[in-house]
mmCIF file of C-alpha atoms in Angstrom:
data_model
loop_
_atom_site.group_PDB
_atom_site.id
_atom_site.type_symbol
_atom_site.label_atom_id
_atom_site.label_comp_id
_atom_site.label_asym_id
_atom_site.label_seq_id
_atom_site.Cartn_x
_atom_site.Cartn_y
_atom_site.Cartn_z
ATOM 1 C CA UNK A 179 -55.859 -139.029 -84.317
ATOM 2 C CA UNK A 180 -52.494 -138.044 -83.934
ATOM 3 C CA UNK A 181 -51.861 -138.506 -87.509
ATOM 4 C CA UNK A 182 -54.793 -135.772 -88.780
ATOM 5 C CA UNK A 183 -52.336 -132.783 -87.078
ATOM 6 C CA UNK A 184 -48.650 -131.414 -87.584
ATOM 7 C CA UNK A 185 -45.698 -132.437 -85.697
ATOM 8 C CA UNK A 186 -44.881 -128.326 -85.080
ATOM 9 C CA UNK A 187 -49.068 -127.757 -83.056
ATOM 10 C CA UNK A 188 -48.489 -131.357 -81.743
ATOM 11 C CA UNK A 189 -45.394 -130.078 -79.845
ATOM 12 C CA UNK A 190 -46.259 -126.743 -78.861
ATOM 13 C CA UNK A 191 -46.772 -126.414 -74.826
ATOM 14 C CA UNK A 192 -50.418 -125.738 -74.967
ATOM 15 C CA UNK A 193 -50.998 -129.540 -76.746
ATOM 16 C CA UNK A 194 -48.427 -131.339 -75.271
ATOM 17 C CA UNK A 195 -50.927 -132.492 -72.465
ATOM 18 C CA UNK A 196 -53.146 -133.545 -74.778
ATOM 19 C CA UNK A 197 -51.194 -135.435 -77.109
ATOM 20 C CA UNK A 198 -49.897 -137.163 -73.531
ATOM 21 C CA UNK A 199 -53.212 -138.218 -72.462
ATOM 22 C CA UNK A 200 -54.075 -139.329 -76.038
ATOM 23 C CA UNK A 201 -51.306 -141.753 -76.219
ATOM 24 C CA UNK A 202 -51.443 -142.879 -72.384
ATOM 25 C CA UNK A 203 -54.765 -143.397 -72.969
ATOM 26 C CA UNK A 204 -54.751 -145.415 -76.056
ATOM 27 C CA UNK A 205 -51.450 -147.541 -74.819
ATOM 28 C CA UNK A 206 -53.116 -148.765 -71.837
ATOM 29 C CA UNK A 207 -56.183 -149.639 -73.574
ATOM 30 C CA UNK A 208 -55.312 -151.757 -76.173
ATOM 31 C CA UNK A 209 -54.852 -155.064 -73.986
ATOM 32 C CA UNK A 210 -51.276 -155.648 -74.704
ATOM 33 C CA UNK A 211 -48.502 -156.811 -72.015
ATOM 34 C CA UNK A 212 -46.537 -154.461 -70.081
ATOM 35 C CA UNK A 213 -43.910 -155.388 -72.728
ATOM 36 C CA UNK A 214 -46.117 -154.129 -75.321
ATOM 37 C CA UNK A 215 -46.956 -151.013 -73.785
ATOM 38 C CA UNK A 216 -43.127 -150.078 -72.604
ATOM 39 C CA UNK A 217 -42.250 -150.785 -76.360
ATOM 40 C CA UNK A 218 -44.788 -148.812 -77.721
ATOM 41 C CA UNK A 219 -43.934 -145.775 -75.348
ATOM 42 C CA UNK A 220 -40.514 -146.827 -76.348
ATOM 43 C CA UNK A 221 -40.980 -145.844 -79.945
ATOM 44 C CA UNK A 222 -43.404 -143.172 -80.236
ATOM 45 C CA UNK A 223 -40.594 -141.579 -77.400
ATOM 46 C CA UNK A 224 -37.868 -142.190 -80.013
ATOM 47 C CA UNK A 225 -40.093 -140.771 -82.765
ATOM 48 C CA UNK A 226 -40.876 -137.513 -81.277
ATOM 49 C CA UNK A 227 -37.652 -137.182 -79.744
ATOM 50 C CA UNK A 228 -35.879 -137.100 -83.365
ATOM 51 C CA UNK A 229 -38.430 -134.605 -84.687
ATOM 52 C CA UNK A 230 -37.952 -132.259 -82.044
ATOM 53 C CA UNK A 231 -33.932 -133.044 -82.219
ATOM 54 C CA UNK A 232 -34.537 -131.899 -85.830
ATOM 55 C CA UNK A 233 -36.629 -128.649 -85.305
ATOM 56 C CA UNK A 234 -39.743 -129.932 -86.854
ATOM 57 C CA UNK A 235 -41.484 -129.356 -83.460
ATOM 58 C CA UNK A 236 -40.673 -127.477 -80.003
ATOM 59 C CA UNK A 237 -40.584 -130.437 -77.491
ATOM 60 C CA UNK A 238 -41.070 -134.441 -77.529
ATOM 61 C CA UNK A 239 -44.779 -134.270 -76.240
ATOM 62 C CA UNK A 240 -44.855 -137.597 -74.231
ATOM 63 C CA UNK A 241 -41.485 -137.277 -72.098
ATOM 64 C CA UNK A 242 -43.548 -137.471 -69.243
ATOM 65 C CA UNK A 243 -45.799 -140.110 -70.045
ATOM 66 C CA UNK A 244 -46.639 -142.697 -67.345
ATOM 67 C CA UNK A 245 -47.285 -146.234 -67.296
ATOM 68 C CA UNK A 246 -48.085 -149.047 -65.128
ATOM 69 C CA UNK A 247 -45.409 -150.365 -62.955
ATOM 70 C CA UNK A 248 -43.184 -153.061 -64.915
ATOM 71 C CA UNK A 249 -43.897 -156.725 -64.125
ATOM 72 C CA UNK A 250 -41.340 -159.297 -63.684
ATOM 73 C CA UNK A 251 -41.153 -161.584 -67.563
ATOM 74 C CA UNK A 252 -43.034 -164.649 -67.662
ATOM 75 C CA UNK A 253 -42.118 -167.734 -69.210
ATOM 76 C CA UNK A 254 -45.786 -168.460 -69.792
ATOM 77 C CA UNK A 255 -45.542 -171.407 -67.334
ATOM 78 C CA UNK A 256 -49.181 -171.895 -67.852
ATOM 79 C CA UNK A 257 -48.136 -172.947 -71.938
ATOM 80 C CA UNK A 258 -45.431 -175.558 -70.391
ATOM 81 C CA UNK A 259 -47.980 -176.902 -67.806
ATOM 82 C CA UNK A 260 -47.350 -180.411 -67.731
ATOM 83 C CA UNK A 261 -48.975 -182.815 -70.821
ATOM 84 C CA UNK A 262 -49.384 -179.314 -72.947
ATOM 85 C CA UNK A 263 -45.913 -179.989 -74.810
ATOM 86 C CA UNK A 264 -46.648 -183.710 -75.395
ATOM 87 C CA UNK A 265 -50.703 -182.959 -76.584
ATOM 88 C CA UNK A 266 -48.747 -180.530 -78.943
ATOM 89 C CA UNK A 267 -46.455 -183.138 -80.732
ATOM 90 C CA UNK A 268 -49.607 -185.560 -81.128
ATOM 91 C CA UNK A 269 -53.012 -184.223 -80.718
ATOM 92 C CA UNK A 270 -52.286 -180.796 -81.699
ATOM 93 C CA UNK A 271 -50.611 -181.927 -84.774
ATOM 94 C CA UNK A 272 -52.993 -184.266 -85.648
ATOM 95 C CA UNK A 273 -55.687 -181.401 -85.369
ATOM 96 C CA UNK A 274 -53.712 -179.864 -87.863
ATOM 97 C CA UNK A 275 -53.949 -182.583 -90.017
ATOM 98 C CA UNK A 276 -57.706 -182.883 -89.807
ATOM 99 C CA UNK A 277 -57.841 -178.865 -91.014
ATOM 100 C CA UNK A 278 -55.930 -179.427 -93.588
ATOM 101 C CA UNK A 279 -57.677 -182.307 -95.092
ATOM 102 C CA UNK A 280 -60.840 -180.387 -94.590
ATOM 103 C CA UNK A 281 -59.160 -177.279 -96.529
ATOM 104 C CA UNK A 282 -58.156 -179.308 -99.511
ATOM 105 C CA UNK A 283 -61.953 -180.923 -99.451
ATOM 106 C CA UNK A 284 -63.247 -177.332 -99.839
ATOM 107 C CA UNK A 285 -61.076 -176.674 -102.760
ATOM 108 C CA UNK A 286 -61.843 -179.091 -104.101
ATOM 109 C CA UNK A 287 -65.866 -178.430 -103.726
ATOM 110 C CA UNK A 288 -65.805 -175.053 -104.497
ATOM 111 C CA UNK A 289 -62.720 -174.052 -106.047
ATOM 112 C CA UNK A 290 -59.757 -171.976 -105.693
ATOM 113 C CA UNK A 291 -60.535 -169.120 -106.694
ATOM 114 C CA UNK A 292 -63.923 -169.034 -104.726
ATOM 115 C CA UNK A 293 -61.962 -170.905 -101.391
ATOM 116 C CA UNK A 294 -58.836 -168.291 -100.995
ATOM 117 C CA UNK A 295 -61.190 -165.336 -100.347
ATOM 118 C CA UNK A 296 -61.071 -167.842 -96.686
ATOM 119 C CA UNK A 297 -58.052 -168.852 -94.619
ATOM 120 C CA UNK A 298 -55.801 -171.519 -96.111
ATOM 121 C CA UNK A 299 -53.848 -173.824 -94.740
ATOM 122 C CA UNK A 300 -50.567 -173.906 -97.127
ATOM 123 C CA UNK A 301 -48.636 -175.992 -95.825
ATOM 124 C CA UNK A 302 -48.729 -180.032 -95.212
ATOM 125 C CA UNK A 303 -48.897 -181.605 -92.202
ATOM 126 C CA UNK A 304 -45.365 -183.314 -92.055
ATOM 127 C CA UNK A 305 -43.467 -180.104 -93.115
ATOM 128 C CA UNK A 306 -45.886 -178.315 -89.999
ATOM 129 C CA UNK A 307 -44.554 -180.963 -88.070
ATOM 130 C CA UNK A 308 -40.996 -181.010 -88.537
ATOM 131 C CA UNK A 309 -40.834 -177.325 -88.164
ATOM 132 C CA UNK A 310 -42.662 -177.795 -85.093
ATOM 133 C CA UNK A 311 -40.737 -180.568 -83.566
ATOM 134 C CA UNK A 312 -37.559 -178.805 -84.898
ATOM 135 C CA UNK A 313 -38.122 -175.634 -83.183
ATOM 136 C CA UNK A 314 -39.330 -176.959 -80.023
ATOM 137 C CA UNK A 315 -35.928 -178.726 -79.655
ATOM 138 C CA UNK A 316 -33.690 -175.821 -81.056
ATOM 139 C CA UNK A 317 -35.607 -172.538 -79.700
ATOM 140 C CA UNK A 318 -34.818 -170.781 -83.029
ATOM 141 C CA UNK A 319 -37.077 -167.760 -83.096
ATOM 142 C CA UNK A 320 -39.839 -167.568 -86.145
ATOM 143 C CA UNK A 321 -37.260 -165.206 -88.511
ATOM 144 C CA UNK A 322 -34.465 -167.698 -87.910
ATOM 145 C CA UNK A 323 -36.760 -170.713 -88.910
ATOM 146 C CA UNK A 324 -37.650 -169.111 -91.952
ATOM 147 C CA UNK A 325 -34.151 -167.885 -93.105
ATOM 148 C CA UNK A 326 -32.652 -171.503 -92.515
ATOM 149 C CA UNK A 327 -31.043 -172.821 -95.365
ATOM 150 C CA UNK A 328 -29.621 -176.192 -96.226
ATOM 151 C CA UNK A 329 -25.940 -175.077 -95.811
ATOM 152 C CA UNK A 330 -26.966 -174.392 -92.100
ATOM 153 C CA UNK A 331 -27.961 -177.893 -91.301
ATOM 154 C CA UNK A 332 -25.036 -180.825 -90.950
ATOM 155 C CA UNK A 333 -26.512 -184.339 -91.197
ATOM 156 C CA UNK A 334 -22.914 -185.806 -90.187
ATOM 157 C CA UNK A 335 -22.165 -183.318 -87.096
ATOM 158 C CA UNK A 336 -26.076 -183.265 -86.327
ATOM 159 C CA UNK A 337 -26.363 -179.699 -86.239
ATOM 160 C CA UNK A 338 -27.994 -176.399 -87.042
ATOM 161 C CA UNK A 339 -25.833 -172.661 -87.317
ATOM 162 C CA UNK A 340 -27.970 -169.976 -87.221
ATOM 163 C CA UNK A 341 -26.572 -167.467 -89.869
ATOM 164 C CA UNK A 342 -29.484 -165.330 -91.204
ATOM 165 C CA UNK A 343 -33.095 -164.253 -89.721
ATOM 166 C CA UNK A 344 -36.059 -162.754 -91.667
ATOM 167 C CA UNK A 345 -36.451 -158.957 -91.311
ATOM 168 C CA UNK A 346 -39.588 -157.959 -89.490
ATOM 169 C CA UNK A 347 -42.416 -157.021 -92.071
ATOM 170 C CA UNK A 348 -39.984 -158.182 -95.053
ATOM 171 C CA UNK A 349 -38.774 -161.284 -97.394
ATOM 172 C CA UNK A 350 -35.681 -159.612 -96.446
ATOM 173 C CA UNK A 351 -32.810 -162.104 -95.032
ATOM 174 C CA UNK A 352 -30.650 -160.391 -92.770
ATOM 175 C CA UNK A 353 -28.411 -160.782 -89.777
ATOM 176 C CA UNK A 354 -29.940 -162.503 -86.587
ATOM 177 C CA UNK A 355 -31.281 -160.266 -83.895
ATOM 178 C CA UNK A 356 -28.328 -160.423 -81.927
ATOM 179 C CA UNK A 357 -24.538 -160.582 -81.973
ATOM 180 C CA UNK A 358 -24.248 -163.370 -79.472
ATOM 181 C CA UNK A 359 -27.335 -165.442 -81.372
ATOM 182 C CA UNK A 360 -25.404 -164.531 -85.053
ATOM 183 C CA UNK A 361 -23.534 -168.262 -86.054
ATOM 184 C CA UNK A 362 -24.409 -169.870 -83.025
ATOM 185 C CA UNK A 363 -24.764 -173.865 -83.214
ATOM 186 C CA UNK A 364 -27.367 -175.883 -82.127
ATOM 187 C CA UNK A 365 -26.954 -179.631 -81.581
ATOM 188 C CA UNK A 366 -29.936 -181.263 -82.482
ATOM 189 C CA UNK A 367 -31.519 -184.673 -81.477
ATOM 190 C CA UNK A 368 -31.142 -187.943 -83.687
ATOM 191 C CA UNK A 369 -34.783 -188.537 -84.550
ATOM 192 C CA UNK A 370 -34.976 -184.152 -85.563
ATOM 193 C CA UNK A 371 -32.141 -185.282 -87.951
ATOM 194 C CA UNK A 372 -34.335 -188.212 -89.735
ATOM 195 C CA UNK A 373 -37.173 -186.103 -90.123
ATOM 196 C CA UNK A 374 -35.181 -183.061 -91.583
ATOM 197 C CA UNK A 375 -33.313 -185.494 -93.983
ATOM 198 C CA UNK A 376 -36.912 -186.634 -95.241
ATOM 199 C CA UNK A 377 -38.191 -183.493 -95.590
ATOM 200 C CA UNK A 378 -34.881 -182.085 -97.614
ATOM 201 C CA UNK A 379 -35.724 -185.387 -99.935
ATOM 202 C CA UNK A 380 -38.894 -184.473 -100.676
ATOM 203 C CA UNK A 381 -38.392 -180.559 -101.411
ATOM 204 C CA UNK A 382 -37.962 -179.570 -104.783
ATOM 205 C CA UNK A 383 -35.385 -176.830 -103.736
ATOM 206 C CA UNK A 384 -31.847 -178.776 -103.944
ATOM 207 C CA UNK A 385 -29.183 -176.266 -103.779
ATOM 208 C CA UNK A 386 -26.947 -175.106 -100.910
ATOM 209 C CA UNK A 387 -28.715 -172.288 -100.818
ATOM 210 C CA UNK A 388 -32.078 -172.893 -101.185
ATOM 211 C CA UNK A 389 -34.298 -172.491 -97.954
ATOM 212 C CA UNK A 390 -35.072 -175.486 -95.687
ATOM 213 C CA UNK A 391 -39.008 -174.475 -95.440
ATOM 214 C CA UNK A 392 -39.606 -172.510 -98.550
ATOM 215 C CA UNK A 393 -42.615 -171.449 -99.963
ATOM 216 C CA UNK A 394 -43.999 -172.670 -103.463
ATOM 217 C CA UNK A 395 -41.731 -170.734 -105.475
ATOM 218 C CA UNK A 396 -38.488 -170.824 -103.156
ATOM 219 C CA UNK A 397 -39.223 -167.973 -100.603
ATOM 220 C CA UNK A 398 -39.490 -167.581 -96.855
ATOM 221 C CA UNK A 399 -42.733 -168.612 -95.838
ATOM 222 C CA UNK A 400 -44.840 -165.738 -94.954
ATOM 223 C CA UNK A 401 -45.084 -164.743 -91.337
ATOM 224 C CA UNK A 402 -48.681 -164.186 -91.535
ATOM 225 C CA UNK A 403 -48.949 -168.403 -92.491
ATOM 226 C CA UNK A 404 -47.476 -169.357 -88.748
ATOM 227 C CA UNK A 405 -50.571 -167.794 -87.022
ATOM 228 C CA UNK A 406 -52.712 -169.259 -89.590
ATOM 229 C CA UNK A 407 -51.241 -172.963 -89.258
ATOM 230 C CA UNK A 408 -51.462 -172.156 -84.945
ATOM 231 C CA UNK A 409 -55.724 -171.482 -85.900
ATOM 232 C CA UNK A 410 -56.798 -175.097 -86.156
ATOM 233 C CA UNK A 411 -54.195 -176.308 -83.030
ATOM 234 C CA UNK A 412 -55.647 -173.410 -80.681
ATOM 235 C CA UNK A 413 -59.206 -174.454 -81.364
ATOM 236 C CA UNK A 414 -58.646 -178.222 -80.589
ATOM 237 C CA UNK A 415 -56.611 -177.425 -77.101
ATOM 238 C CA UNK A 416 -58.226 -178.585 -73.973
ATOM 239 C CA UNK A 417 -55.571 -176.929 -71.891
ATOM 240 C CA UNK A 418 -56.549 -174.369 -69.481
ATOM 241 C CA UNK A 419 -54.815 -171.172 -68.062
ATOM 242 C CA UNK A 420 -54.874 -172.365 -64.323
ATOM 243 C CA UNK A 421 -54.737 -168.483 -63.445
ATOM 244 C CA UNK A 422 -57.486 -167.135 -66.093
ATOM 245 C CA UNK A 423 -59.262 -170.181 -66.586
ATOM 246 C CA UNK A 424 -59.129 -169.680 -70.146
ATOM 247 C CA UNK A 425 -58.637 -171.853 -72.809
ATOM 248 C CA UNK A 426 -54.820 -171.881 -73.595
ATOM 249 C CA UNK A 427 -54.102 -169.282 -76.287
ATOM 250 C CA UNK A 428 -51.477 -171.066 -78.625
ATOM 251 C CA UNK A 429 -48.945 -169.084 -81.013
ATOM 252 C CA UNK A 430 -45.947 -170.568 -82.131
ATOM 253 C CA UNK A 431 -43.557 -168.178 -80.307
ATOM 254 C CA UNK A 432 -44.457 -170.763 -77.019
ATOM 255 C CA UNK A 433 -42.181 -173.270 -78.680
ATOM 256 C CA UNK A 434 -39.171 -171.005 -77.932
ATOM 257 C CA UNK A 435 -40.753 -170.604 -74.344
ATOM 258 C CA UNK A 436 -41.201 -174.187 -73.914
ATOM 259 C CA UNK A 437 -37.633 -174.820 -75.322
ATOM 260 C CA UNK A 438 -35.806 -172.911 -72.641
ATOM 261 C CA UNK A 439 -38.423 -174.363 -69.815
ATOM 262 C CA UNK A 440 -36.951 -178.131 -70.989
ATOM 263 C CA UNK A 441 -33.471 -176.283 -70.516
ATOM 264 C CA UNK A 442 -33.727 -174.851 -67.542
ATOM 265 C CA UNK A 443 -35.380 -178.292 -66.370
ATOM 266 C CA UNK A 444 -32.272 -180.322 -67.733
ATOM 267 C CA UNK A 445 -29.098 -177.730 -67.247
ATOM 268 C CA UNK A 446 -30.444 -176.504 -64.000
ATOM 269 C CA UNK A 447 -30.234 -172.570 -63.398
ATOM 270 C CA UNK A 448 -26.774 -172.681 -65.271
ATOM 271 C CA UNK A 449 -27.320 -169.044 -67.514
ATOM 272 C CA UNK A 450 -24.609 -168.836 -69.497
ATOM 273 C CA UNK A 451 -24.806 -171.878 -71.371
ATOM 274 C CA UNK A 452 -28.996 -171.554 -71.606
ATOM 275 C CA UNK A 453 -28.067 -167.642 -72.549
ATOM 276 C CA UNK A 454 -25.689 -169.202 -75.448
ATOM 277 C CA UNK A 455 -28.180 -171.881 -76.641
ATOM 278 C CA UNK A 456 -31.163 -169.153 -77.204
ATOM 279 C CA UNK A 457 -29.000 -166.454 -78.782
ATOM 280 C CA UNK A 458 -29.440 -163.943 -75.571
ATOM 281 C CA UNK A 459 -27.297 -161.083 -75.534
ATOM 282 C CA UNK A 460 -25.917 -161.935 -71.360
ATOM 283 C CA UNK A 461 -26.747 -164.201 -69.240
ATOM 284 C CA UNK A 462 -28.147 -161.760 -67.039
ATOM 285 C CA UNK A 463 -31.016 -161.278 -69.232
ATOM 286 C CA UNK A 464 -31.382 -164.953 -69.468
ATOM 287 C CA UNK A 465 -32.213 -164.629 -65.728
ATOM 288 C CA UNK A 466 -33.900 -161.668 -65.539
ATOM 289 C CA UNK A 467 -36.234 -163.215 -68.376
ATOM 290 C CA UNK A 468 -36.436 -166.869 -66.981
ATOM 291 C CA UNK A 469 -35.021 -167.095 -63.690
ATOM 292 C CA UNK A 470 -38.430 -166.567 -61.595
ATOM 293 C CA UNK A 471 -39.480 -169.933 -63.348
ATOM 294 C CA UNK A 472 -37.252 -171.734 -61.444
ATOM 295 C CA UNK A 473 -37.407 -169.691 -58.338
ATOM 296 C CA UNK A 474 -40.949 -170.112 -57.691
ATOM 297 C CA UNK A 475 -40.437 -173.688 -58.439
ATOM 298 C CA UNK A 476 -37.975 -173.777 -56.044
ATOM 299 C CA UNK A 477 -39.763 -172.349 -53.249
ATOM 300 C CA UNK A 478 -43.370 -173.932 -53.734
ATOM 301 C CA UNK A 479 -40.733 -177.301 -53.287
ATOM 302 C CA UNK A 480 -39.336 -176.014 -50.045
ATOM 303 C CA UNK A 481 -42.636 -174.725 -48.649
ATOM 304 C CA UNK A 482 -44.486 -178.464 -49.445
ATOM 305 C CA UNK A 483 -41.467 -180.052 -47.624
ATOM 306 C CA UNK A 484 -41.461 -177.408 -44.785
ATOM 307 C CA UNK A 485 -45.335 -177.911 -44.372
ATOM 308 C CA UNK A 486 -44.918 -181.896 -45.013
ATOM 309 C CA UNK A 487 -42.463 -181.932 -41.923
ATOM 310 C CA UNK A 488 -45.110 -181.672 -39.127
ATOM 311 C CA UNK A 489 -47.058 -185.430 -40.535
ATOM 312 C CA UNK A 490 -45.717 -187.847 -38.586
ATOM 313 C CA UNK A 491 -45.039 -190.613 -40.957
#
């Protein structure tokens, strides 16, 4: 709606209250997160701000706008309940496997050109799974995954650097998202190791600096194929949201949840180095992000023990 009128009437007093309502309106309806909405105010705010900066219209329309009160981040402790992380790395994956089988079937039937109008499931099962399993014990975020290349990765050390992330809405390889996450090291497990030195065998891309999970002709893989390859997992989960009582809503950003749950779990509530392993910017926002986690773990601890205390034994 906003688009159908020019910035100059959209920013004249006698609209502004309009254009307000409008936006509150449609912000707080669209069933995002309070993240979602406070970004989304965010950059309309900065949008509107630079056109009226620029004289293009008389004030930014929405400087008042109002939205619900900010909730504390969650680390989706529902997605880490206990079991979910293990059904990923074996029934999950092998749900995967069963989709994918059933994918090539219909190709196969009815032929590609007829089976692509549909979703497709690109990628095999053993490349889904050692980007799975590799993520889940690095935390690198979906860009950095896709901009790895085999320079990053050291067999010998047993290591990942994380040089280069995917652009948002691009096949663009840029810097990562921020200073602190640029060239940071991850050490990674023995048996991650063995599966990525498979996997490099069997790619066709050999050169230093060819991708690690490429596409069929050398590219990142699209972003649009990770919520695609997450289709056949969600539909097989049998986990439940213990506060919605819904069925467990899987993307593949919860492996970087679940990866700083396990490191919180092992390190303890020590920041800086969790901040350090997940590319944070501070360890504050480390906290702010996943210290309630441990907090409420703490205290649903203390108040079992204090309750415990009155049984005589």
């Amino acid at each position: 709606a906003i688009g159908l009128h020019k910035l100059e009437r959209l920013g004249r007093e006698d609209q502004r209250g309009k254009v307000r309502a409008l936006l509150e309106y449609t912000i707080k309806n669209e069933g995002q997160s309070n993240e979602t909405m406070y970004r989304r105010r965010k950059h309309w705010g900065k949008f509107f701000k630079t056109a009226a900066g620029k004289g293009w219209m008389q004030a930014n329309p929405i400087a008042d706008l109002k939205l619900p009160k900010k909730t504390k981040r969650s680390i989706q402790a529902p997605k880490v309940q206990e079991g979910f992380t293990e059904w990923l790395q074996t029934d999950g994956l092998q749900a995967y496997e069963i989709a994918y089988k059933q994918a090539a079937e219909k190709i196969l039937a009815n032929g590609r050109k007829k089976y692509k109008k549909k979703r497709s499931l690109p990628h095999s099962p053993f490349k889904v799974q050692v980007m799975m399993l590799l993520s889940i014990c690095s935390g690198l975020r979906v860009g950095e995954l896709r901009a790895l290349k085999r320079w990053d990765y050291s067999a010998n050390r047993q290591m990942i650097t994380v040089r280069g992330a995917v652009e948002h809405g691009t096949q663009n390889i840029g810097r990562v998202k921020t200073d602190e996450g640029q060239d940071r090291e991850i050490e990674l497990p023995p048996f991650i190791c063995r599966l990525l030195n498979e996997h490099l065998l069997q790619s066709k891309f050999k050169q230093p600096d060819d991708l690690i999970f490429p596409n069929n002709v050398g590219n990142p893989i699209r972003s649009n194929d990770f919520s695609e390859l997450c289709q056949p997992i969600r539909a097989a989960c049998p986990f439940v949201d213990e506060k919605t009582g819904k069925t467990i809503h899987f993307e593949w950003k919860d492996l970087r949840h679940i990866f700083a749950s396990n490191m919180i779990n092992q390190l303890g509530p020590n920041w800086p180095e969790v901040a350090e392993v997940m590319g944070h910017t501070n360890a504050g926002f480390t906290k702010d992000k996943y210290g309630h986690y441990i907090e409420n773990k703490e205290k649903s601890d203390r108040r079992r023990n204090a309750s415990a205390a009155i049984i005589v034994p």
